[in-house]
């Protein structure tokens, strides 16, 4: 399907529906878009949970044998089907080879992270030497700040976006305190002065939008892999340091894996530091976490972020269209519940997630959605995060979600009035 016009999803949807002789609201459009989707086969590489296996579901309001409506990739991506195969390969190798598995097999344990480094580098627009797979996101952020944050009496402030994710906020607070500065004076929520290092937490960007970290000249970045990269809860995280810093930025903390590979196993305790981001690695990679990430990255390799992004823009635009049509505020009917989308409308300013704010209690709405087999993400006091992920979500998933949401809102309003 040619999605070249999907930068204007509304026009594309209306034009396509007109060709089909139906409304954008018609299920016929969703089914047509799925049939025409060049990426639809990628869904088959993932396990889609059944409604009956989700703990809060209610068989009186949902067909529990159906697939659930999974729109929570922004929080935890679905399991790639090959994860179990790859885990079994390494468990079998461990059982049969023992210690020899460190240097033999498809993923030698001593080099396991490097076996998939190029796949990750391609996703973030980086050179392989600029990316390391290691630790968790917060650990990587601490390690990078220890090297990039060089406070002096006259230059000690860090710019941080307001309401940043706790990983970033708490890390920066503790880094400032570690250096003996006052958080209230050193943490800024304003525009930075020129000449500062710029680093990004890409937890919600990697696997969601196109990234070109090398070409953009980003100084450093880090990310988790269990959201859009589908590596499982607590999966192996990633870190990026631009090659321009390879010889000038050194890790503040080092470990055995910071040592260059060629002489690492001589164990002479004379550090020969790997240049760039690889010098920031501390320990040998956890092979089982490498396996789950490998399974997902291989699915990404079958397409491109550009193709995924084109589908994503239209998929999220379709959701936006339906939400605005069915749930916009109606001043003529003030008693009706309504929903506002607080995510930017401009497609270049958002990824696949929409954040919906409700005029009634989000707790009741969320409960009703869960009873009907919808997996999404609630944020107090009144927001719901919904993320149609292009790797495995379909246009019909979006259609089903909106239909279920209509039913859930009716039940929620009835519950509130009782």
XYZ file of C-alpha atoms in Angstrom:
418
model
C 0.000 0.000 0.000
C 1.350 3.406 -0.941
C 1.383 5.466 2.230
C 3.243 8.379 0.654
C 0.319 10.692 1.387
C -0.021 9.571 4.995
C 1.514 12.798 6.329
C -2.072 14.012 6.092
C -3.863 10.960 7.538
C -7.328 12.535 7.550
C -7.249 13.341 3.834
C -5.822 9.913 3.010
C -8.479 8.111 5.048
C -11.343 10.137 3.591
C -10.089 9.662 0.031
C -9.659 5.911 0.511
C -13.094 5.539 2.124
C -14.683 7.463 -0.734
C -13.058 5.075 -3.220
C -14.545 2.163 -1.291
C -17.954 3.837 -1.162
C -18.050 3.885 2.613
C -17.437 6.158 5.594
C -14.131 6.429 7.474
C -16.157 5.101 10.418
C -17.010 1.890 8.569
C -15.247 -1.344 9.538
C -14.848 -1.919 5.799
C -12.105 0.727 5.691
C -10.105 -0.904 8.506
C -10.283 -4.302 6.824
C -9.236 -2.817 3.475
C -6.261 -1.006 4.986
C -5.108 -4.199 6.688
C -5.418 -6.225 3.502
C -3.418 -3.606 1.575
C -0.752 -3.259 4.290
C 2.672 -4.387 3.034
C 3.813 -4.916 6.641
C 0.880 -7.019 7.853
C 2.975 -10.213 7.860
C 5.163 -8.837 10.670
C 2.320 -9.374 13.148
C 2.790 -13.125 12.689
C 6.220 -12.925 14.322
C 4.709 -11.978 17.695
C 2.528 -13.681 20.279
C -0.794 -11.814 20.601
C -2.372 -12.534 24.014
C -5.858 -13.989 24.147
C -8.529 -12.172 26.123
C -8.986 -15.241 28.351
C -5.369 -15.018 29.523
C -5.569 -11.397 30.725
C -6.374 -11.385 34.471
C -9.079 -8.673 34.656
C -11.263 -9.795 31.724
C -14.951 -10.598 32.111
C -16.575 -13.274 29.881
C -19.954 -11.565 30.252
C -18.805 -8.550 28.207
C -16.116 -10.054 25.920
C -15.501 -13.131 23.797
C -12.610 -14.515 25.760
C -11.389 -16.705 22.895
C -10.557 -13.618 20.775
C -7.171 -11.930 20.632
C -6.977 -9.034 23.032
C -6.675 -5.469 21.769
C -3.070 -4.792 22.705
C -2.204 -1.100 22.541
C 0.474 -1.017 25.227
C 3.709 -1.271 23.236
C 4.741 2.055 24.755
C 5.036 0.244 28.078
C 5.911 -3.352 27.172
C 6.204 -4.741 23.666
C 4.790 -8.142 22.742
C 6.919 -11.288 22.818
C 8.585 -12.241 19.521
C 7.897 -15.904 18.767
C 11.596 -16.681 18.233
C 12.590 -15.678 21.767
C 11.950 -19.165 23.133
C 13.917 -20.763 20.279
C 16.932 -18.540 20.920
C 16.776 -19.037 24.680
C 16.612 -22.801 24.213
C 19.658 -22.650 21.910
C 21.760 -21.010 24.603
C 20.428 -23.199 27.416
C 21.262 -26.282 25.331
C 24.730 -24.897 24.611
C 25.276 -24.252 28.303
C 24.180 -27.813 29.119
C 26.387 -29.389 26.446
C 29.453 -27.126 26.372
C 29.649 -25.444 29.749
C 32.376 -22.808 29.782
C 33.251 -23.367 26.121
C 30.087 -21.495 25.191
C 31.973 -18.249 25.811
C 33.768 -18.523 22.473
C 31.745 -20.966 20.376
C 28.325 -21.116 18.742
C 26.092 -18.634 16.953
C 26.261 -16.172 19.863
C 29.566 -16.675 21.735
C 28.756 -15.386 25.209
C 31.845 -13.239 25.459
C 30.795 -11.413 22.286
C 27.022 -11.825 22.464
C 26.180 -8.121 22.641
C 28.464 -7.377 19.688
C 26.694 -10.038 17.599
C 23.594 -7.833 17.493
C 25.259 -4.426 17.789
C 24.931 -3.642 14.094
C 21.198 -4.418 14.118
C 20.730 -1.918 16.934
C 22.975 0.700 15.357
C 20.882 0.608 12.184
C 17.717 1.354 14.174
C 19.139 4.474 15.795
C 21.074 5.819 12.836
C 24.502 5.234 14.339
C 27.784 3.561 13.488
C 28.304 0.208 15.152
C 31.240 1.560 17.162
C 28.976 4.257 18.656
C 26.497 1.821 20.228
C 26.817 -0.540 23.177
C 24.219 -2.928 24.583
C 24.569 -3.071 28.339
C 22.898 -2.722 31.731
C 19.547 -0.987 32.195
C 18.566 2.503 31.088
C 19.140 4.231 34.443
C 22.549 2.595 34.930
C 23.612 3.740 31.464
C 22.389 7.258 32.120
C 24.412 7.393 35.347
C 27.539 6.120 33.606
C 27.233 8.692 30.830
C 26.538 11.598 33.162
C 29.558 10.703 35.270
C 31.664 11.442 32.196
C 29.737 14.185 30.424
C 28.667 16.170 33.514
C 31.742 18.179 34.536
C 30.424 20.833 36.900
C 32.464 23.834 37.974
C 31.591 26.660 40.341
C 30.479 28.795 37.389
C 29.024 26.097 35.130
C 27.114 23.394 36.963
C 23.548 23.430 35.677
C 21.696 20.683 33.820
C 18.712 21.413 31.601
C 15.875 18.945 32.067
C 12.415 18.924 30.547
C 9.592 19.556 32.996
C 7.797 16.384 34.140
C 10.626 14.197 32.854
C 10.346 10.452 33.333
C 11.541 9.380 36.826
C 14.594 7.592 35.346
C 15.904 10.948 34.145
C 14.736 13.147 37.002
C 16.083 11.018 39.848
C 19.343 10.300 38.048
C 20.066 13.968 37.420
C 19.095 14.896 40.978
C 21.512 12.337 42.406
C 24.313 13.308 40.002
C 24.008 16.959 41.070
C 23.989 15.982 44.752
C 26.927 13.612 44.214
C 29.019 16.559 43.009
C 28.046 18.652 46.050
C 25.683 21.091 44.302
C 22.191 22.258 45.184
C 19.484 20.630 43.046
C 17.293 23.722 43.264
C 20.074 25.839 41.740
C 21.613 23.333 39.336
C 18.540 21.737 37.704
C 17.109 24.067 35.065
C 13.850 23.797 33.148
C 14.671 26.521 30.644
C 16.543 26.793 27.341
C 20.238 25.830 27.583
C 23.126 28.191 26.908
C 25.344 27.421 23.882
C 28.190 24.927 24.087
C 26.561 22.332 26.358
C 26.563 18.586 25.783
C 23.189 17.240 24.640
C 22.018 13.787 25.654
C 18.716 12.021 25.123
C 16.682 9.353 26.885
C 15.268 7.526 23.854
C 13.149 4.964 25.693
C 10.003 5.992 23.804
C 11.749 6.797 20.530
C 13.833 3.752 19.569
C 11.755 1.483 17.357
C 9.023 4.130 17.224
C 10.403 6.946 15.069
C 13.292 7.419 12.655
C 16.553 8.327 14.394
C 19.840 9.532 12.922
C 21.983 9.994 16.012
C 25.295 10.079 14.166
C 24.208 12.513 11.455
C 22.480 14.758 13.986
C 25.666 15.003 16.031
C 23.968 13.880 19.256
C 26.575 13.759 22.026
C 25.166 10.803 23.951
C 21.952 8.847 24.380
C 20.581 5.804 26.155
C 17.429 3.726 25.947
C 15.657 0.669 27.283
C 14.547 -2.108 24.936
C 11.392 -3.551 26.459
C 8.959 -1.034 24.958
C 8.964 -0.723 21.167
C 11.987 -3.049 20.889
C 10.051 -5.952 22.462
C 12.894 -7.532 24.462
C 10.862 -8.377 27.578
C 10.575 -6.740 30.991
C 13.932 -5.427 32.181
C 15.557 -6.236 28.829
C 19.083 -5.271 27.830
C 19.433 -1.508 27.394
C 21.463 0.492 24.880
C 23.838 3.439 24.938
C 25.255 5.766 22.286
C 28.276 8.078 22.351
C 29.160 9.932 19.174
C 32.486 9.043 17.584
C 33.631 12.667 17.953
C 34.015 11.911 21.679
C 35.742 8.541 21.232
C 39.148 9.840 22.342
C 38.134 12.678 24.660
C 35.283 11.367 26.835
C 36.412 8.587 29.143
C 34.261 6.469 31.469
C 34.312 7.515 35.102
C 33.688 3.912 36.122
C 35.319 0.961 34.382
C 35.108 -2.810 34.556
C 36.571 -5.891 32.903
C 34.508 -5.371 29.752
C 35.858 -1.817 29.408
C 39.164 -3.417 28.427
C 39.750 -3.982 24.688
C 38.877 -7.510 23.585
C 42.253 -8.553 22.121
C 44.026 -8.448 25.484
C 41.046 -8.702 27.865
C 41.673 -12.299 28.838
C 45.379 -11.807 29.619
C 44.137 -10.483 32.966
C 47.276 -8.470 33.646
C 45.241 -5.710 35.352
C 46.697 -3.063 33.049
C 43.686 -1.337 31.524
C 43.733 -0.951 27.752
C 40.524 0.997 27.414
C 38.225 0.357 24.465
C 37.604 3.682 22.722
C 34.226 5.377 22.725
C 31.077 3.839 24.143
C 32.540 0.340 24.378
C 34.813 1.535 27.154
C 31.678 2.214 29.218
C 30.767 -1.473 29.346
C 31.419 -3.008 32.754
C 30.589 -6.704 32.689
C 30.047 -9.573 30.282
C 26.676 -9.412 28.511
C 23.725 -11.415 29.928
C 23.210 -13.977 27.163
C 19.544 -14.682 27.893
C 18.700 -10.975 27.582
C 20.709 -10.810 24.367
C 18.588 -13.643 22.956
C 15.259 -11.917 23.484
C 16.521 -8.655 22.006
C 18.061 -10.531 19.069
C 14.684 -12.104 18.228
C 13.031 -8.696 18.007
C 15.804 -6.948 16.117
C 15.634 -9.641 13.454
C 11.998 -8.696 12.835
C 12.978 -5.045 12.455
C 15.626 -6.126 9.954
C 12.895 -7.375 7.606
C 11.701 -3.818 7.039
C 12.901 -0.249 7.599
C 12.044 2.404 10.148
C 10.966 4.607 7.251
C 8.354 2.024 6.180
C 7.247 1.403 9.765
C 6.958 5.123 10.362
C 4.741 5.622 7.297
C 2.360 2.955 8.547
C 2.536 4.342 12.079
C 1.528 7.856 11.015
C -1.569 6.518 9.274
C -2.405 4.010 12.030
C -2.259 6.665 14.745
C -4.010 9.171 12.471
C -6.859 6.681 12.052
C -7.156 6.384 15.835
C -7.121 10.165 16.183
C -9.867 10.540 13.552
C -12.177 8.061 15.290
C -11.564 9.477 18.775
C -12.364 13.018 17.637
C -15.493 11.899 15.812
C -17.028 9.785 18.554
C -15.759 11.433 21.707
C -15.316 15.149 21.008
C -16.923 17.542 23.474
C -20.532 18.347 22.512
C -21.741 21.579 24.096
C -25.304 20.642 23.145
C -25.012 17.513 25.306
C -22.944 18.528 28.341
C -23.976 15.356 30.164
C -22.030 13.170 27.730
C -18.502 12.065 28.590
C -15.857 13.378 26.220
C -12.195 12.842 25.457
C -9.427 15.279 24.586
C -6.208 14.257 22.846
C -3.299 16.114 24.425
C -0.640 14.611 22.141
C 0.380 17.078 19.386
C -1.752 16.804 16.238
C 1.203 17.438 13.912
C 2.488 14.037 12.832
C 6.135 15.126 12.961
C 5.777 16.012 16.647
C 4.634 12.618 17.909
C 5.261 8.909 17.672
C 2.591 6.235 17.619
C 1.177 6.945 21.083
C -1.827 9.160 21.804
C -2.594 10.360 25.311
C -6.334 10.661 25.926
C -7.742 12.789 28.749
C -11.247 11.922 29.962
C -13.971 14.110 31.423
C -14.966 11.310 33.809
C -13.063 9.066 36.210
C -10.250 7.295 34.384
C -10.276 4.496 36.965
C -13.772 3.396 36.006
C -13.110 3.687 32.259
C -9.864 1.721 32.554
C -11.591 -1.042 34.519
C -14.306 -1.321 31.866
C -11.689 -1.503 29.092
C -9.783 -4.228 30.926
C -12.970 -6.238 31.438
C -13.409 -6.189 27.653
C -9.886 -7.354 26.816
C -8.089 -4.087 26.067
C -4.477 -3.651 27.199
C -3.459 -0.001 27.459
C -1.768 2.288 29.944
C -3.419 4.517 32.555
C -1.828 7.620 34.053
C -3.420 9.425 36.989
C -5.349 11.561 37.390
C -7.331 11.181 34.150
C -5.170 10.080 31.206
C -5.037 6.949 29.096
C -2.031 6.186 26.871
C -2.827 4.236 23.720
C -0.103 3.132 21.305
C -0.963 1.371 18.021
C 2.437 -0.154 17.202
C 3.103 -0.696 13.483
C 5.105 -3.919 13.915
C 2.132 -5.896 15.192
C -0.976 -3.714 15.485
C -3.564 -3.556 12.713
C -6.108 -0.997 11.590
C -8.781 -3.402 12.761
C -7.206 -3.332 16.240
C -7.827 0.424 16.247
C -11.394 -0.040 15.019
C -12.064 -2.669 17.736
C -10.568 -0.435 20.415
C -12.827 2.479 19.560
C -15.910 0.241 19.460
C -14.996 -1.210 22.856
C -14.257 2.266 24.229
C -17.747 3.401 23.232
C -19.240 0.518 25.204
C -16.879 1.063 28.144
C -17.800 4.745 28.393
C -21.505 3.929 28.543
C -20.886 1.478 31.397
C -18.556 3.902 33.154
C -21.104 6.726 33.028
C -23.794 4.418 34.385
C -21.502 3.404 37.234
C -20.781 7.052 38.073
C -24.463 7.965 38.148
C -25.383 5.165 40.548
